[in-house]
PDB file of C-alpha atoms in Angstrom:
ATOM      1  CA  ALA A   1       0.000   0.000   0.000  1.00 71.00           C
ATOM      2  CA  GLN A   2       1.128   3.526  -0.683  1.00 80.00           C
ATOM      3  CA  SER A   3       2.213   5.404   2.398  1.00 89.00           C
ATOM      4  CA  VAL A   4       3.839   8.654   3.488  1.00 93.00           C
ATOM      5  CA  SER A   5       6.221   8.822   6.432  1.00 95.00           C
ATOM      6  CA  GLN A   6       7.257  11.812   8.455  1.00 95.00           C
ATOM      7  CA  HIS A   7       9.799  10.613  10.962  1.00 87.00           C
ATOM      8  CA  ASN A   8      10.042  13.756  13.052  1.00 89.00           C
ATOM      9  CA  HIS A   9       6.908  14.034  15.148  1.00 92.00           C
ATOM     10  CA  HIS A  10       7.929  17.002  17.271  1.00 95.00           C
ATOM     11  CA  VAL A  11      10.792  19.375  16.583  1.00 97.00           C
ATOM     12  CA  ILE A  12      11.895  22.200  18.854  1.00 97.00           C
ATOM     13  CA  LEU A  13      14.241  24.844  17.446  1.00 97.00           C
ATOM     14  CA  SER A  14      15.506  28.201  18.521  1.00 97.00           C
ATOM     15  CA  GLU A  15      14.857  31.188  16.312  1.00 97.00           C
ATOM     16  CA  ALA A  16      17.383  31.491  13.472  1.00 97.00           C
ATOM     17  CA  ALA A  17      18.169  27.782  13.510  1.00 97.00           C
ATOM     18  CA  SER A  18      17.969  25.851  10.279  1.00 97.00           C
ATOM     19  CA  LEU A  19      15.129  23.447   9.658  1.00 97.00           C
ATOM     20  CA  GLU A  20      14.867  20.219   7.765  1.00 97.00           C
ATOM     21  CA  LEU A  21      11.781  18.021   8.006  1.00 97.00           C
ATOM     22  CA  GLY A  22      11.859  14.610   6.429  1.00 96.00           C
ATOM     23  CA  CYS A  23       9.211  13.094   4.199  1.00 97.00           C
ATOM     24  CA  ASN A  24       9.442   9.715   2.512  1.00 96.00           C
ATOM     25  CA  TYR A  25       6.896   7.815   0.502  1.00 94.00           C
ATOM     26  CA  SER A  26       6.575   4.275  -0.664  1.00 89.00           C
ATOM     27  CA  TYR A  27       5.719   4.138  -4.341  1.00 74.00           C
ATOM     28  CA  GLY A  28       7.723   3.751  -7.505  1.00 68.00           C
ATOM     29  CA  GLY A  29       5.351   5.443  -9.891  1.00 80.00           C
ATOM     30  CA  THR A  30       4.543   9.026 -10.746  1.00 85.00           C
ATOM     31  CA  VAL A  31       3.754  11.263  -7.805  1.00 89.00           C
ATOM     32  CA  ASN A  32       2.828  14.866  -7.115  1.00 92.00           C
ATOM     33  CA  LEU A  33       4.261  16.184  -3.880  1.00 95.00           C
ATOM     34  CA  PHE A  34       3.033  18.806  -1.428  1.00 96.00           C
ATOM     35  CA  TRP A  35       3.878  20.380   1.880  1.00 97.00           C
ATOM     36  CA  TYR A  36       1.042  21.945   3.860  1.00 97.00           C
ATOM     37  CA  VAL A  37       1.262  24.014   7.027  1.00 96.00           C
ATOM     38  CA  GLN A  38      -1.344  24.306   9.765  1.00 94.00           C
ATOM     39  CA  TYR A  39      -0.864  27.243  12.116  1.00 94.00           C
ATOM     40  CA  PRO A  40      -2.491  26.880  15.539  1.00 90.00           C
ATOM     41  CA  GLY A  41      -6.254  26.969  15.221  1.00 86.00           C
ATOM     42  CA  GLN A  42      -6.189  27.397  11.464  1.00 88.00           C
ATOM     43  CA  HIS A  43      -6.832  25.305   8.404  1.00 88.00           C
ATOM     44  CA  LEU A  44      -4.197  23.751   6.175  1.00 92.00           C
ATOM     45  CA  GLN A  45      -2.440  26.032   3.728  1.00 93.00           C
ATOM     46  CA  LEU A  46      -0.160  25.059   0.887  1.00 94.00           C
ATOM     47  CA  LEU A  47       3.530  25.823   1.408  1.00 96.00           C
ATOM     48  CA  LEU A  48       4.836  24.412  -1.834  1.00 96.00           C
ATOM     49  CA  LYS A  49       4.282  21.730  -4.428  1.00 95.00           C
ATOM     50  CA  TYR A  50       6.186  19.677  -6.961  1.00 95.00           C
ATOM     51  CA  PHE A  51       4.732  18.168 -10.095  1.00 92.00           C
ATOM     52  CA  SER A  52       7.702  17.988 -12.461  1.00 91.00           C
ATOM     53  CA  GLY A  53      10.809  19.866 -13.568  1.00 93.00           C
ATOM     54  CA  ASP A  54      13.423  21.316 -11.235  1.00 95.00           C
ATOM     55  CA  PRO A  55      13.467  19.050  -8.163  1.00 95.00           C
ATOM     56  CA  LEU A  56      14.274  21.987  -5.904  1.00 97.00           C
ATOM     57  CA  VAL A  57      11.098  23.936  -5.363  1.00 97.00           C
ATOM     58  CA  LYS A  58      10.621  27.160  -3.507  1.00 96.00           C
ATOM     59  CA  GLY A  59       7.498  28.014  -1.604  1.00 95.00           C
ATOM     60  CA  ILE A  60       6.108  30.776   0.502  1.00 94.00           C
ATOM     61  CA  LYS A  61       7.762  32.277   3.589  1.00 94.00           C
ATOM     62  CA  GLY A  62      11.263  31.159   2.635  1.00 96.00           C
ATOM     63  CA  PHE A  63      10.554  27.438   2.594  1.00 97.00           C
ATOM     64  CA  GLU A  64      11.962  25.099  -0.012  1.00 97.00           C
ATOM     65  CA  ALA A  65      11.872  21.370  -0.640  1.00 98.00           C
ATOM     66  CA  GLU A  66      13.938  18.967  -2.676  1.00 96.00           C
ATOM     67  CA  PHE A  67      12.546  15.965  -4.492  1.00 95.00           C
ATOM     68  CA  ILE A  68      15.031  13.100  -4.601  1.00 94.00           C
ATOM     69  CA  LYS A  69      13.422  10.414  -6.696  1.00 91.00           C
ATOM     70  CA  SER A  70      16.003   7.746  -5.909  1.00 91.00           C
ATOM     71  CA  LYS A  71      15.342   8.174  -2.204  1.00 93.00           C
ATOM     72  CA  PHE A  72      11.564   8.615  -2.499  1.00 94.00           C
ATOM     73  CA  SER A  73      11.980  11.753  -0.438  1.00 96.00           C
ATOM     74  CA  PHE A  74      10.680  15.302  -0.416  1.00 97.00           C
ATOM     75  CA  ASN A  75      12.289  17.044   2.531  1.00 97.00           C
ATOM     76  CA  LEU A  76      11.280  20.517   3.627  1.00 97.00           C
ATOM     77  CA  ARG A  77      13.940  23.070   4.521  1.00 97.00           C
ATOM     78  CA  LYS A  78      14.261  26.610   5.776  1.00 97.00           C
ATOM     79  CA  PRO A  79      17.638  28.235   6.468  1.00 97.00           C
ATOM     80  CA  SER A  80      16.495  30.333   9.422  1.00 97.00           C
ATOM     81  CA  VAL A  81      13.233  29.733  11.253  1.00 97.00           C
ATOM     82  CA  GLN A  82      11.166  32.378  12.967  1.00 97.00           C
ATOM     83  CA  TRP A  83       8.901  32.162  15.974  1.00 96.00           C
ATOM     84  CA  SER A  84       5.949  32.597  13.587  1.00 96.00           C
ATOM     85  CA  ASP A  85       6.865  29.312  11.889  1.00 97.00           C
ATOM     86  CA  THR A  86       5.533  27.456  14.909  1.00 97.00           C
ATOM     87  CA  ALA A  87       2.945  25.158  13.348  1.00 97.00           C
ATOM     88  CA  GLU A  88       2.251  21.626  12.234  1.00 96.00           C
ATOM     89  CA  TYR A  89       3.659  20.597   8.884  1.00 97.00           C
ATOM     90  CA  PHE A  90       2.193  17.887   6.698  1.00 96.00           C
ATOM     91  CA  CYS A  91       3.750  16.207   3.741  1.00 96.00           C
ATOM     92  CA  ALA A  92       1.235  14.922   1.204  1.00 95.00           C
ATOM     93  CA  VAL A  93       1.745  12.758  -1.833  1.00 93.00           C
ATOM     94  CA  PHE A  94      -0.634  12.251  -4.721  1.00 90.00           C
ATOM     95  CA  PHE A  95      -0.118   8.757  -6.033  1.00 84.00           C
ATOM     96  CA  THR A  96      -1.198   8.344  -9.641  1.00 79.00           C
ATOM     97  CA  GLY A  97      -2.719   5.148 -10.954  1.00 70.00           C
ATOM     98  CA  THR A  98      -5.835   3.158 -10.343  1.00 55.00           C
ATOM     99  CA  ALA A  99      -6.172   4.331  -6.746  1.00 59.00           C
ATOM    100  CA  SER A 100      -5.256   7.932  -7.332  1.00 64.00           C
ATOM    101  CA  LYS A 101      -5.553   9.875  -4.132  1.00 75.00           C
ATOM    102  CA  LEU A 102      -3.741  12.301  -1.884  1.00 86.00           C
ATOM    103  CA  THR A 103      -2.158  10.674   1.137  1.00 90.00           C
ATOM    104  CA  PHE A 104      -0.957  12.680   4.106  1.00 92.00           C
ATOM    105  CA  GLY A 105       1.863  11.986   6.484  1.00 94.00           C
ATOM    106  CA  THR A 106       1.147  12.065  10.195  1.00 93.00           C
ATOM    107  CA  GLY A 107       2.555  15.566  10.548  1.00 95.00           C
ATOM    108  CA  THR A 108       5.480  17.221  12.327  1.00 96.00           C
ATOM    109  CA  ARG A 109       4.836  19.697  15.065  1.00 96.00           C
ATOM    110  CA  LEU A 110       7.439  22.471  14.952  1.00 97.00           C
ATOM    111  CA  GLN A 111       7.939  24.641  17.984  1.00 97.00           C
ATOM    112  CA  VAL A 112      10.234  27.654  17.593  1.00 97.00           C
ATOM    113  CA  THR A 113      11.478  29.253  20.776  1.00 96.00           C
ATOM    114  CA  LEU A 114      12.697  32.808  21.183  1.00 91.00           C
TER     115      LEU A 114
ATOM    116  CA  ASP B   1     -14.108  36.040   1.895  1.00 56.00           C
ATOM    117  CA  ALA B   2     -13.312  32.407   2.458  1.00 69.00           C
ATOM    118  CA  ASP B   3     -13.394  30.188  -0.617  1.00 92.00           C
ATOM    119  CA  VAL B   4     -14.250  27.043   1.343  1.00 95.00           C
ATOM    120  CA  THR B   5     -16.577  27.346   4.297  1.00 96.00           C
ATOM    121  CA  GLN B   6     -17.717  24.789   6.818  1.00 97.00           C
ATOM    122  CA  THR B   7     -20.614  24.822   9.242  1.00 97.00           C
ATOM    123  CA  PRO B   8     -20.782  24.413  12.131  1.00 96.00           C
ATOM    124  CA  ARG B   9     -17.277  25.279  13.321  1.00 95.00           C
ATOM    125  CA  ASN B  10     -17.745  23.525  16.622  1.00 96.00           C
ATOM    126  CA  ARG B  11     -20.295  20.953  17.675  1.00 97.00           C
ATOM    127  CA  ILE B  12     -20.860  18.847  20.751  1.00 97.00           C
ATOM    128  CA  THR B  13     -23.303  15.994  20.380  1.00 96.00           C
ATOM    129  CA  LYS B  14     -24.311  12.872  22.229  1.00 97.00           C
ATOM    130  CA  THR B  15     -23.731   9.268  21.291  1.00 97.00           C
ATOM    131  CA  GLY B  16     -26.393   7.988  18.913  1.00 97.00           C
ATOM    132  CA  LYS B  17     -27.388  11.352  17.514  1.00 97.00           C
ATOM    133  CA  ARG B  18     -27.402  12.095  13.832  1.00 96.00           C
ATOM    134  CA  ILE B  19     -25.305  15.035  12.789  1.00 97.00           C
ATOM    135  CA  MET B  20     -24.542  16.740   9.488  1.00 97.00           C
ATOM    136  CA  LEU B  21     -21.489  18.804   8.671  1.00 98.00           C
ATOM    137  CA  GLU B  22     -21.763  21.104   5.707  1.00 98.00           C
ATOM    138  CA  CYS B  23     -19.222  22.405   3.248  1.00 98.00           C
ATOM    139  CA  SER B  24     -19.633  25.068   0.609  1.00 97.00           C
ATOM    140  CA  GLN B  25     -17.141  26.417  -1.896  1.00 97.00           C
ATOM    141  CA  THR B  26     -16.998  29.355  -4.232  1.00 96.00           C
ATOM    142  CA  LYS B  27     -13.921  28.214  -6.138  1.00 93.00           C
ATOM    143  CA  GLY B  28     -15.917  26.516  -8.874  1.00 93.00           C
ATOM    144  CA  HIS B  29     -14.069  23.249  -8.360  1.00 92.00           C
ATOM    145  CA  ASP B  30     -15.606  19.927  -9.309  1.00 91.00           C
ATOM    146  CA  ARG B  31     -13.656  17.849  -6.818  1.00 92.00           C
ATOM    147  CA  MET B  32     -14.516  17.871  -3.124  1.00 94.00           C
ATOM    148  CA  TYR B  33     -13.201  15.865  -0.185  1.00 95.00           C
ATOM    149  CA  TRP B  34     -13.894  15.150   3.468  1.00 97.00           C
ATOM    150  CA  TYR B  35     -11.043  14.352   5.854  1.00 96.00           C
ATOM    151  CA  ARG B  36     -10.773  13.811   9.551  1.00 96.00           C
ATOM    152  CA  GLN B  37      -7.732  14.829  11.557  1.00 94.00           C
ATOM    153  CA  ASP B  38      -6.694  13.049  14.721  1.00 93.00           C
ATOM    154  CA  PRO B  39      -3.587  13.865  16.776  1.00 86.00           C
ATOM    155  CA  GLY B  40      -0.646  11.790  15.614  1.00 85.00           C
ATOM    156  CA  LEU B  41      -2.558  10.336  12.668  1.00 88.00           C
ATOM    157  CA  GLY B  42      -2.560  13.230  10.230  1.00 88.00           C
ATOM    158  CA  LEU B  43      -5.471  13.593   7.830  1.00 92.00           C
ATOM    159  CA  ARG B  44      -7.394  10.604   6.631  1.00 93.00           C
ATOM    160  CA  LEU B  45      -9.794  10.628   3.710  1.00 93.00           C
ATOM    161  CA  ILE B  46     -13.422   9.781   4.488  1.00 96.00           C
ATOM    162  CA  TYR B  47     -15.197  10.394   1.165  1.00 95.00           C
ATOM    163  CA  TYR B  48     -14.548  12.230  -2.049  1.00 93.00           C
ATOM    164  CA  SER B  49     -16.554  13.394  -5.027  1.00 93.00           C
ATOM    165  CA  PHE B  50     -15.293  14.263  -8.484  1.00 90.00           C
ATOM    166  CA  ASP B  51     -18.597  15.730  -9.602  1.00 89.00           C
ATOM    167  CA  VAL B  52     -22.230  15.867  -8.537  1.00 91.00           C
ATOM    168  CA  LYS B  53     -22.948  12.332  -9.725  1.00 91.00           C
ATOM    169  CA  ASP B  54     -19.737  10.795  -8.461  1.00 92.00           C
ATOM    170  CA  ILE B  55     -19.227   9.743  -4.827  1.00 95.00           C
ATOM    171  CA  ASN B  56     -16.379   7.542  -3.642  1.00 93.00           C
ATOM    172  CA  LYS B  57     -15.380   6.020  -0.335  1.00 94.00           C
ATOM    173  CA  GLY B  58     -12.079   6.946   1.187  1.00 92.00           C
ATOM    174  CA  GLU B  59      -9.998   4.941   3.601  1.00 89.00           C
ATOM    175  CA  ILE B  60     -12.242   5.417   6.664  1.00 94.00           C
ATOM    176  CA  SER B  61     -15.824   5.711   5.377  1.00 95.00           C
ATOM    177  CA  ASP B  62     -17.494   3.355   7.865  1.00 95.00           C
ATOM    178  CA  GLY B  63     -19.996   5.234  10.024  1.00 95.00           C
ATOM    179  CA  TYR B  64     -20.186   8.168   7.612  1.00 97.00           C
ATOM    180  CA  SER B  65     -22.244   9.117   4.576  1.00 97.00           C
ATOM    181  CA  VAL B  66     -22.113  12.057   2.204  1.00 97.00           C
ATOM    182  CA  SER B  67     -24.336  14.018  -0.119  1.00 97.00           C
ATOM    183  CA  ARG B  68     -23.228  16.183  -3.024  1.00 96.00           C
ATOM    184  CA  GLN B  69     -26.192  18.494  -3.377  1.00 92.00           C
ATOM    185  CA  ALA B  70     -24.601  20.723  -5.990  1.00 94.00           C
ATOM    186  CA  GLN B  71     -21.195  21.460  -7.410  1.00 94.00           C
ATOM    187  CA  ALA B  72     -20.608  23.874  -4.560  1.00 96.00           C
ATOM    188  CA  LYS B  73     -21.964  21.801  -1.663  1.00 97.00           C
ATOM    189  CA  PHE B  74     -20.774  18.576  -0.090  1.00 98.00           C
ATOM    190  CA  SER B  75     -22.211  17.395   3.222  1.00 98.00           C
ATOM    191  CA  LEU B  76     -20.924  14.771   5.611  1.00 98.00           C
ATOM    192  CA  SER B  77     -23.318  12.909   7.900  1.00 98.00           C
ATOM    193  CA  LEU B  78     -22.792  10.764  10.931  1.00 96.00           C
ATOM    194  CA  GLU B  79     -25.939   8.652  11.146  1.00 92.00           C
ATOM    195  CA  SER B  80     -25.367   7.566  14.722  1.00 96.00           C
ATOM    196  CA  ALA B  81     -22.438   9.362  16.292  1.00 96.00           C
ATOM    197  CA  ILE B  82     -20.028   7.497  18.538  1.00 97.00           C
ATOM    198  CA  PRO B  83     -17.272   8.880  20.793  1.00 96.00           C
ATOM    199  CA  ASN B  84     -14.408   7.708  18.574  1.00 95.00           C
ATOM    200  CA  GLN B  85     -15.720  10.009  15.860  1.00 97.00           C
ATOM    201  CA  THR B  86     -14.581  12.928  17.998  1.00 97.00           C
ATOM    202  CA  ALA B  87     -12.118  14.701  15.705  1.00 97.00           C
ATOM    203  CA  LEU B  88     -11.429  17.730  13.574  1.00 95.00           C
ATOM    204  CA  TYR B  89     -13.138  17.457  10.186  1.00 97.00           C
ATOM    205  CA  PHE B  90     -11.914  19.251   7.096  1.00 96.00           C
ATOM    206  CA  CYS B  91     -13.521  19.766   3.736  1.00 97.00           C
ATOM    207  CA  ALA B  92     -11.298  20.404   0.739  1.00 95.00           C
ATOM    208  CA  THR B  93     -11.657  21.126  -2.963  1.00 94.00           C
ATOM    209  CA  SER B  94      -9.450  20.849  -6.012  1.00 91.00           C
ATOM    210  CA  ASP B  95      -9.770  21.615  -9.684  1.00 85.00           C
ATOM    211  CA  LEU B  96      -7.231  19.191 -11.061  1.00 77.00           C
ATOM    212  CA  HIS B  97      -6.678  15.494 -10.743  1.00 74.00           C
ATOM    213  CA  GLY B  98      -3.667  15.341  -8.492  1.00 76.00           C
ATOM    214  CA  GLY B  99      -3.564  19.062  -7.953  1.00 80.00           C
ATOM    215  CA  GLU B 100      -3.450  21.269  -4.931  1.00 88.00           C
ATOM    216  CA  GLN B 101      -6.316  20.942  -2.476  1.00 92.00           C
ATOM    217  CA  TYR B 102      -7.865  23.960  -0.786  1.00 93.00           C
ATOM    218  CA  PHE B 103      -9.090  23.430   2.746  1.00 95.00           C
ATOM    219  CA  GLY B 104     -11.920  24.828   4.778  1.00 95.00           C
ATOM    220  CA  PRO B 105     -11.465  26.042   8.355  1.00 93.00           C
ATOM    221  CA  GLY B 106     -12.527  22.757   9.900  1.00 95.00           C
ATOM    222  CA  THR B 107     -15.284  21.572  12.200  1.00 96.00           C
ATOM    223  CA  ARG B 108     -14.368  20.404  15.667  1.00 96.00           C
ATOM    224  CA  LEU B 109     -16.790  17.640  16.595  1.00 97.00           C
ATOM    225  CA  THR B 110     -17.055  16.181  20.063  1.00 97.00           C
ATOM    226  CA  VAL B 111     -19.220  13.137  20.692  1.00 97.00           C
ATOM    227  CA  THR B 112     -19.965  12.522  24.366  1.00 96.00           C
TER     228      THR B 112
END
């Protein structure tokens, strides 16, 4: 079965620290890749997406992600986090094929301290 | 103005009651989805609809039903609520197969 794994469940960083959140998926076919962010008490918002082309994609608020096909990974990065980045981050993968659907990882809660 | 709206935003109900959660969108998208979010489990798909005449079960459809009343409206019903259906419910829409999904603000449902 297709699945999405986010290994970091809770990450605590100080402001200005660098961030990398892991996302791996299990599927060898064509995928579309997404990172969503959920700020406290709010709905999910798209940070960035990858469909094809340059595997390094840039999103809003200084976030970027790199698609590494050989590793089935789509890790999220930010060089310097801010307190306002405190949120839950979800990786989501759209698996194409007969059971096409968007599958979410379990989420990573990021806490940025001052 | 929000593109995807959900009502109610919060609801407390008792075991065995029937409850309906409603979702409306002004994005003009054909595809609509219902998810539930539980701590540590992420979002799981309950039902989805690719147009008014198309309804499909997601991975956790047991205990739920849906109605697509119009392109813009997609309702989720719990026929007989049970406590383990306590969760945050999100509606989402998309215009492309495999494209970005746009989420509503969520409905926090508590079943006592």
